[in-house]
Amino acid sequence: MVQVTLFLLVLSLALGAHGLSDKKCSLTGQWINDLGSTMKISAVNNHGDFSGSYLTAVTATTNTIEESPLQGSLQRRNQKGQPTFGFTVNWTFSDSVTVFTGQCFVDKNGKEVLKTMWLLRSHVDSIENDWKATRVGINIFTRVTSK
Ligand code: BTN
């Protein structure tokens, strides 16, 4: 009896661990980052291309924030369910462009998380000001789930 219980315990642990590592990270859906910005990503096509929209919570400008389009590309080669990706946001309310690159992970609790780095290129009026035109940072996105 003890042996059977032990066997079942080991089996369920093994299956549980396997189940977690089996879960794949998908970009499609709605995400929120550590700044409170949100984005919606539509289906990824056969080439790995995707599009969506981004609503930033913050801006480097004094302009009124608007939802802006994003275009991205998902790497599908040898990704083991945790793919790398990149996307560009072409801001409709400013003269800037942001590129994000990152990886879609499944964390130890089975939760999907996007770990990204970004470059925000602002427009400057002259080449002499080029040195101050690019900001860099990181953002962590988690999935917005409707209850
Ligand atoms: C601008 O200010 O010119 C456009 C908006 C930039 C928002 C940046 S992009 C990187 C960072 N992550 C966000 O979610 N928002 C800021």
PDB file of C-alpha atoms and ligand atoms in Angstrom:
ATOM      1  CA  MET A   1       0.000   0.000   0.000  1.00  0.00           C
ATOM      2  CA  VAL A   2       2.818   2.401   0.947  1.00  0.00           C
ATOM      3  CA  GLN A   3       4.634   1.470  -2.250  1.00  0.00           C
ATOM      4  CA  VAL A   4       1.553   2.168  -4.376  1.00  0.00           C
ATOM      5  CA  THR A   5       1.031   5.555  -2.710  1.00  0.00           C
ATOM      6  CA  LEU A   6       4.687   6.412  -3.220  1.00  0.00           C
ATOM      7  CA  PHE A   7       4.496   5.357  -6.875  1.00  0.00           C
ATOM      8  CA  LEU A   8       1.381   7.503  -7.458  1.00  0.00           C
ATOM      9  CA  LEU A   9       3.039  10.470  -5.761  1.00  0.00           C
ATOM     10  CA  VAL A  10       6.171  10.218  -7.925  1.00  0.00           C
ATOM     11  CA  LEU A  11       4.019   9.762 -11.036  1.00  0.00           C
ATOM     12  CA  SER A  12       1.885  12.828 -10.322  1.00  0.00           C
ATOM     13  CA  LEU A  13       4.988  14.933  -9.585  1.00  0.00           C
ATOM     14  CA  ALA A  14       6.596  13.794 -12.821  1.00  0.00           C
ATOM     15  CA  LEU A  15       3.445  14.511 -14.822  1.00  0.00           C
ATOM     16  CA  GLY A  16       3.030  17.891 -13.129  1.00  0.00           C
ATOM     17  CA  ALA A  17       6.582  18.952 -13.912  1.00  0.00           C
ATOM     18  CA  HIS A  18       6.248  17.671 -17.467  1.00  0.00           C
ATOM     19  CA  GLY A  19       2.947  19.529 -17.882  1.00  0.00           C
ATOM     20  CA  LEU A  20       4.547  22.843 -16.930  1.00  0.00           C
ATOM     21  CA  SER A  21       7.564  22.481 -19.197  1.00  0.00           C
ATOM     22  CA  ASP A  22       5.208  21.417 -21.992  1.00  0.00           C
ATOM     23  CA  LYS A  23       3.234  24.650 -21.916  1.00  0.00           C
ATOM     24  CA  LYS A  24       4.000  26.913 -24.849  1.00  0.00           C
ATOM     25  CA  CYS A  25       4.195  30.678 -24.802  1.00  0.00           C
ATOM     26  CA  SER A  26       1.982  32.394 -27.380  1.00  0.00           C
ATOM     27  CA  LEU A  27       2.141  36.085 -28.302  1.00  0.00           C
ATOM     28  CA  THR A  28      -1.461  36.323 -29.406  1.00  0.00           C
ATOM     29  CA  GLY A  29      -3.746  38.209 -27.013  1.00  0.00           C
ATOM     30  CA  GLN A  30      -3.688  41.176 -24.700  1.00  0.00           C
ATOM     31  CA  TRP A  31      -0.698  42.148 -22.537  1.00  0.00           C
ATOM     32  CA  ILE A  32       0.164  44.723 -19.862  1.00  0.00           C
ATOM     33  CA  ASN A  33       3.660  45.831 -18.848  1.00  0.00           C
ATOM     34  CA  ASP A  34       5.315  47.163 -15.694  1.00  0.00           C
ATOM     35  CA  LEU A  35       4.533  50.764 -16.735  1.00  0.00           C
ATOM     36  CA  GLY A  36       0.838  50.005 -17.236  1.00  0.00           C
ATOM     37  CA  SER A  37       1.058  50.111 -21.037  1.00  0.00           C
ATOM     38  CA  THR A  38      -1.158  47.622 -22.847  1.00  0.00           C
ATOM     39  CA  MET A  39      -0.934  45.948 -26.231  1.00  0.00           C
ATOM     40  CA  LYS A  40      -3.064  43.646 -28.331  1.00  0.00           C
ATOM     41  CA  ILE A  41      -1.404  41.157 -30.665  1.00  0.00           C
ATOM     42  CA  SER A  42      -3.445  39.455 -33.351  1.00  0.00           C
ATOM     43  CA  ALA A  43      -2.760  36.006 -34.761  1.00  0.00           C
ATOM     44  CA  VAL A  44       0.765  35.185 -35.949  1.00  0.00           C
ATOM     45  CA  ASN A  45       0.827  34.031 -39.602  1.00  0.00           C
ATOM     46  CA  ASN A  46       2.785  31.144 -41.182  1.00  0.00           C
ATOM     47  CA  HIS A  47       5.822  33.367 -41.718  1.00  0.00           C
ATOM     48  CA  GLY A  48       5.843  34.508 -38.081  1.00  0.00           C
ATOM     49  CA  ASP A  49       4.529  37.974 -38.968  1.00  0.00           C
ATOM     50  CA  PHE A  50       2.052  39.651 -36.651  1.00  0.00           C
ATOM     51  CA  SER A  51       0.424  43.018 -36.087  1.00  0.00           C
ATOM     52  CA  GLY A  52      -1.413  44.694 -33.263  1.00  0.00           C
ATOM     53  CA  SER A  53      -1.922  47.891 -31.338  1.00  0.00           C
ATOM     54  CA  TYR A  54      -0.116  49.518 -28.411  1.00  0.00           C
ATOM     55  CA  LEU A  55      -1.461  51.948 -25.827  1.00  0.00           C
ATOM     56  CA  THR A  56       1.448  53.412 -23.888  1.00  0.00           C
ATOM     57  CA  ALA A  57       0.884  54.655 -20.328  1.00  0.00           C
ATOM     58  CA  VAL A  58       3.752  57.145 -20.592  1.00  0.00           C
ATOM     59  CA  THR A  59       5.315  59.432 -23.173  1.00  0.00           C
ATOM     60  CA  ALA A  60       8.536  61.383 -23.567  1.00  0.00           C
ATOM     61  CA  THR A  61       6.497  64.132 -25.235  1.00  0.00           C
ATOM     62  CA  THR A  62       3.811  66.556 -24.090  1.00  0.00           C
ATOM     63  CA  ASN A  63       1.399  65.163 -26.694  1.00  0.00           C
ATOM     64  CA  THR A  64      -1.879  63.408 -25.952  1.00  0.00           C
ATOM     65  CA  ILE A  65      -1.346  59.654 -26.006  1.00  0.00           C
ATOM     66  CA  GLU A  66      -3.141  57.654 -28.724  1.00  0.00           C
ATOM     67  CA  GLU A  67      -3.287  53.949 -29.452  1.00  0.00           C
ATOM     68  CA  SER A  68      -0.621  53.174 -32.087  1.00  0.00           C
ATOM     69  CA  PRO A  69      -0.033  50.300 -34.502  1.00  0.00           C
ATOM     70  CA  LEU A  70       2.664  47.664 -34.070  1.00  0.00           C
ATOM     71  CA  GLN A  71       4.232  45.273 -36.562  1.00  0.00           C
ATOM     72  CA  GLY A  72       6.285  42.310 -35.478  1.00  0.00           C
ATOM     73  CA  SER A  73       8.075  39.146 -36.333  1.00  0.00           C
ATOM     74  CA  LEU A  74       8.220  35.903 -34.363  1.00  0.00           C
ATOM     75  CA  GLN A  75      11.186  33.557 -34.704  1.00  0.00           C
ATOM     76  CA  ARG A  76       9.884  30.005 -35.080  1.00  0.00           C
ATOM     77  CA  ARG A  77      13.115  28.071 -35.638  1.00  0.00           C
ATOM     78  CA  ASN A  78      14.198  25.801 -32.790  1.00  0.00           C
ATOM     79  CA  GLN A  79      12.306  27.793 -30.122  1.00  0.00           C
ATOM     80  CA  LYS A  80      11.093  24.992 -27.804  1.00  0.00           C
ATOM     81  CA  GLY A  81       7.816  26.777 -26.993  1.00  0.00           C
ATOM     82  CA  GLN A  82       9.518  29.942 -25.716  1.00  0.00           C
ATOM     83  CA  PRO A  83      10.081  31.962 -28.887  1.00  0.00           C
ATOM     84  CA  THR A  84      12.072  35.130 -29.494  1.00  0.00           C
ATOM     85  CA  PHE A  85      10.419  38.033 -31.292  1.00  0.00           C
ATOM     86  CA  GLY A  86      10.682  41.679 -32.230  1.00  0.00           C
ATOM     87  CA  PHE A  87       8.164  44.395 -32.996  1.00  0.00           C
ATOM     88  CA  THR A  88       8.084  48.047 -33.956  1.00  0.00           C
ATOM     89  CA  VAL A  89       5.616  50.619 -32.679  1.00  0.00           C
ATOM     90  CA  ASN A  90       5.109  53.560 -35.033  1.00  0.00           C
ATOM     91  CA  TRP A  91       3.671  56.174 -32.679  1.00  0.00           C
ATOM     92  CA  THR A  92       0.779  58.091 -34.199  1.00  0.00           C
ATOM     93  CA  PHE A  93       0.957  60.953 -31.660  1.00  0.00           C
ATOM     94  CA  SER A  94       4.724  61.627 -31.771  1.00  0.00           C
ATOM     95  CA  ASP A  95       7.639  61.693 -34.229  1.00  0.00           C
ATOM     96  CA  SER A  96       9.217  58.647 -32.585  1.00  0.00           C
ATOM     97  CA  VAL A  97       9.546  54.944 -33.230  1.00  0.00           C
ATOM     98  CA  THR A  98      10.160  52.217 -30.654  1.00  0.00           C
ATOM     99  CA  VAL A  99      11.600  48.787 -31.408  1.00  0.00           C
ATOM    100  CA  PHE A 100      11.139  45.996 -28.883  1.00  0.00           C
ATOM    101  CA  THR A 101      12.888  42.638 -28.861  1.00  0.00           C
ATOM    102  CA  GLY A 102      12.404  39.853 -26.393  1.00  0.00           C
ATOM    103  CA  GLN A 103      11.428  36.317 -25.542  1.00  0.00           C
ATOM    104  CA  CYS A 104       8.101  34.776 -24.616  1.00  0.00           C
ATOM    105  CA  PHE A 105       8.689  32.623 -21.500  1.00  0.00           C
ATOM    106  CA  VAL A 106       6.579  30.291 -19.414  1.00  0.00           C
ATOM    107  CA  ASP A 107       7.620  30.967 -15.815  1.00  0.00           C
ATOM    108  CA  LYS A 108       7.865  28.442 -12.970  1.00  0.00           C
ATOM    109  CA  ASN A 109       4.155  28.918 -12.181  1.00  0.00           C
ATOM    110  CA  GLY A 110       3.152  28.190 -15.764  1.00  0.00           C
ATOM    111  CA  LYS A 111       2.456  31.880 -16.428  1.00  0.00           C
ATOM    112  CA  GLU A 112       3.421  33.471 -19.749  1.00  0.00           C
ATOM    113  CA  VAL A 113       5.734  36.469 -19.514  1.00  0.00           C
ATOM    114  CA  LEU A 114       7.369  38.614 -22.199  1.00  0.00           C
ATOM    115  CA  LYS A 115      10.831  39.841 -21.235  1.00  0.00           C
ATOM    116  CA  THR A 116      11.731  42.684 -23.571  1.00  0.00           C
ATOM    117  CA  MET A 117      14.261  45.395 -24.234  1.00  0.00           C
ATOM    118  CA  TRP A 118      13.411  48.487 -26.243  1.00  0.00           C
ATOM    119  CA  LEU A 119      14.998  51.411 -28.060  1.00  0.00           C
ATOM    120  CA  LEU A 120      12.933  54.581 -28.384  1.00  0.00           C
ATOM    121  CA  ARG A 121      14.183  56.800 -31.185  1.00  0.00           C
ATOM    122  CA  SER A 122      12.995  60.385 -30.955  1.00  0.00           C
ATOM    123  CA  HIS A 123      13.243  62.897 -33.748  1.00  0.00           C
ATOM    124  CA  VAL A 124      15.896  65.585 -33.325  1.00  0.00           C
ATOM    125  CA  ASP A 125      16.316  68.695 -35.460  1.00  0.00           C
ATOM    126  CA  SER A 126      19.998  68.326 -36.302  1.00  0.00           C
ATOM    127  CA  ILE A 127      22.781  65.765 -36.531  1.00  0.00           C
ATOM    128  CA  GLU A 128      24.504  67.486 -33.618  1.00  0.00           C
ATOM    129  CA  ASN A 129      21.641  66.331 -31.402  1.00  0.00           C
ATOM    130  CA  ASP A 130      21.779  62.732 -32.564  1.00  0.00           C
ATOM    131  CA  TRP A 131      23.639  61.673 -29.407  1.00  0.00           C
ATOM    132  CA  LYS A 132      20.560  62.318 -27.242  1.00  0.00           C
ATOM    133  CA  ALA A 133      17.941  60.879 -29.556  1.00  0.00           C
ATOM    134  CA  THR A 134      17.762  57.281 -28.333  1.00  0.00           C
ATOM    135  CA  ARG A 135      16.471  55.943 -25.027  1.00  0.00           C
ATOM    136  CA  VAL A 136      16.859  52.329 -23.944  1.00  0.00           C
ATOM    137  CA  GLY A 137      14.999  50.258 -21.389  1.00  0.00           C
ATOM    138  CA  ILE A 138      13.331  47.019 -20.453  1.00  0.00           C
ATOM    139  CA  ASN A 139       9.677  46.068 -20.086  1.00  0.00           C
ATOM    140  CA  ILE A 140       8.063  42.943 -18.684  1.00  0.00           C
ATOM    141  CA  PHE A 141       4.644  42.043 -20.021  1.00  0.00           C
ATOM    142  CA  THR A 142       2.094  39.666 -18.502  1.00  0.00           C
ATOM    143  CA  ARG A 143      -1.075  38.433 -20.113  1.00  0.00           C
ATOM    144  CA  VAL A 144      -4.345  40.255 -19.417  1.00  0.00           C
ATOM    145  CA  THR A 145      -6.881  37.587 -18.579  1.00  0.00           C
ATOM    146  CA  SER A 146     -10.617  38.201 -18.587  1.00  0.00           C
ATOM    147  CA  LYS A 147     -12.423  36.558 -15.652  1.00  0.00           C
TER     148      LYS A 147
HETATM  149  C1  BTN B   1       6.885  58.950 -27.375  1.00  0.00           C
HETATM  150  O1  BTN B   1       6.925  59.334 -26.215  1.00  0.00           O
HETATM  151  O2  BTN B   1       7.444  59.577 -28.310  1.00  0.00           O
HETATM  152  C2  BTN B   1       6.107  57.727 -27.760  1.00  0.00           C
HETATM  153  C3  BTN B   1       5.731  56.855 -26.622  1.00  0.00           C
HETATM  154  C4  BTN B   1       6.896  56.056 -26.103  1.00  0.00           C
HETATM  155  C5  BTN B   1       6.516  55.144 -24.971  1.00  0.00           C
HETATM  156  C6  BTN B   1       7.674  54.316 -24.464  1.00  0.00           C
HETATM  157  S1  BTN B   1       8.134  53.015 -25.573  1.00  0.00           S
HETATM  158  C7  BTN B   1       9.126  52.261 -24.347  1.00  0.00           C
HETATM  159  C8  BTN B   1       8.410  52.439 -23.031  1.00  0.00           C
HETATM  160  N1  BTN B   1       7.503  51.319 -22.798  1.00  0.00           N
HETATM  161  C9  BTN B   1       6.245  51.720 -22.789  1.00  0.00           C
HETATM  162  O3  BTN B   1       5.285  50.954 -22.609  1.00  0.00           O
HETATM  163  N2  BTN B   1       6.153  53.018 -23.031  1.00  0.00           N
HETATM  164  C10 BTN B   1       7.451  53.627 -23.140  1.00  0.00           C
END
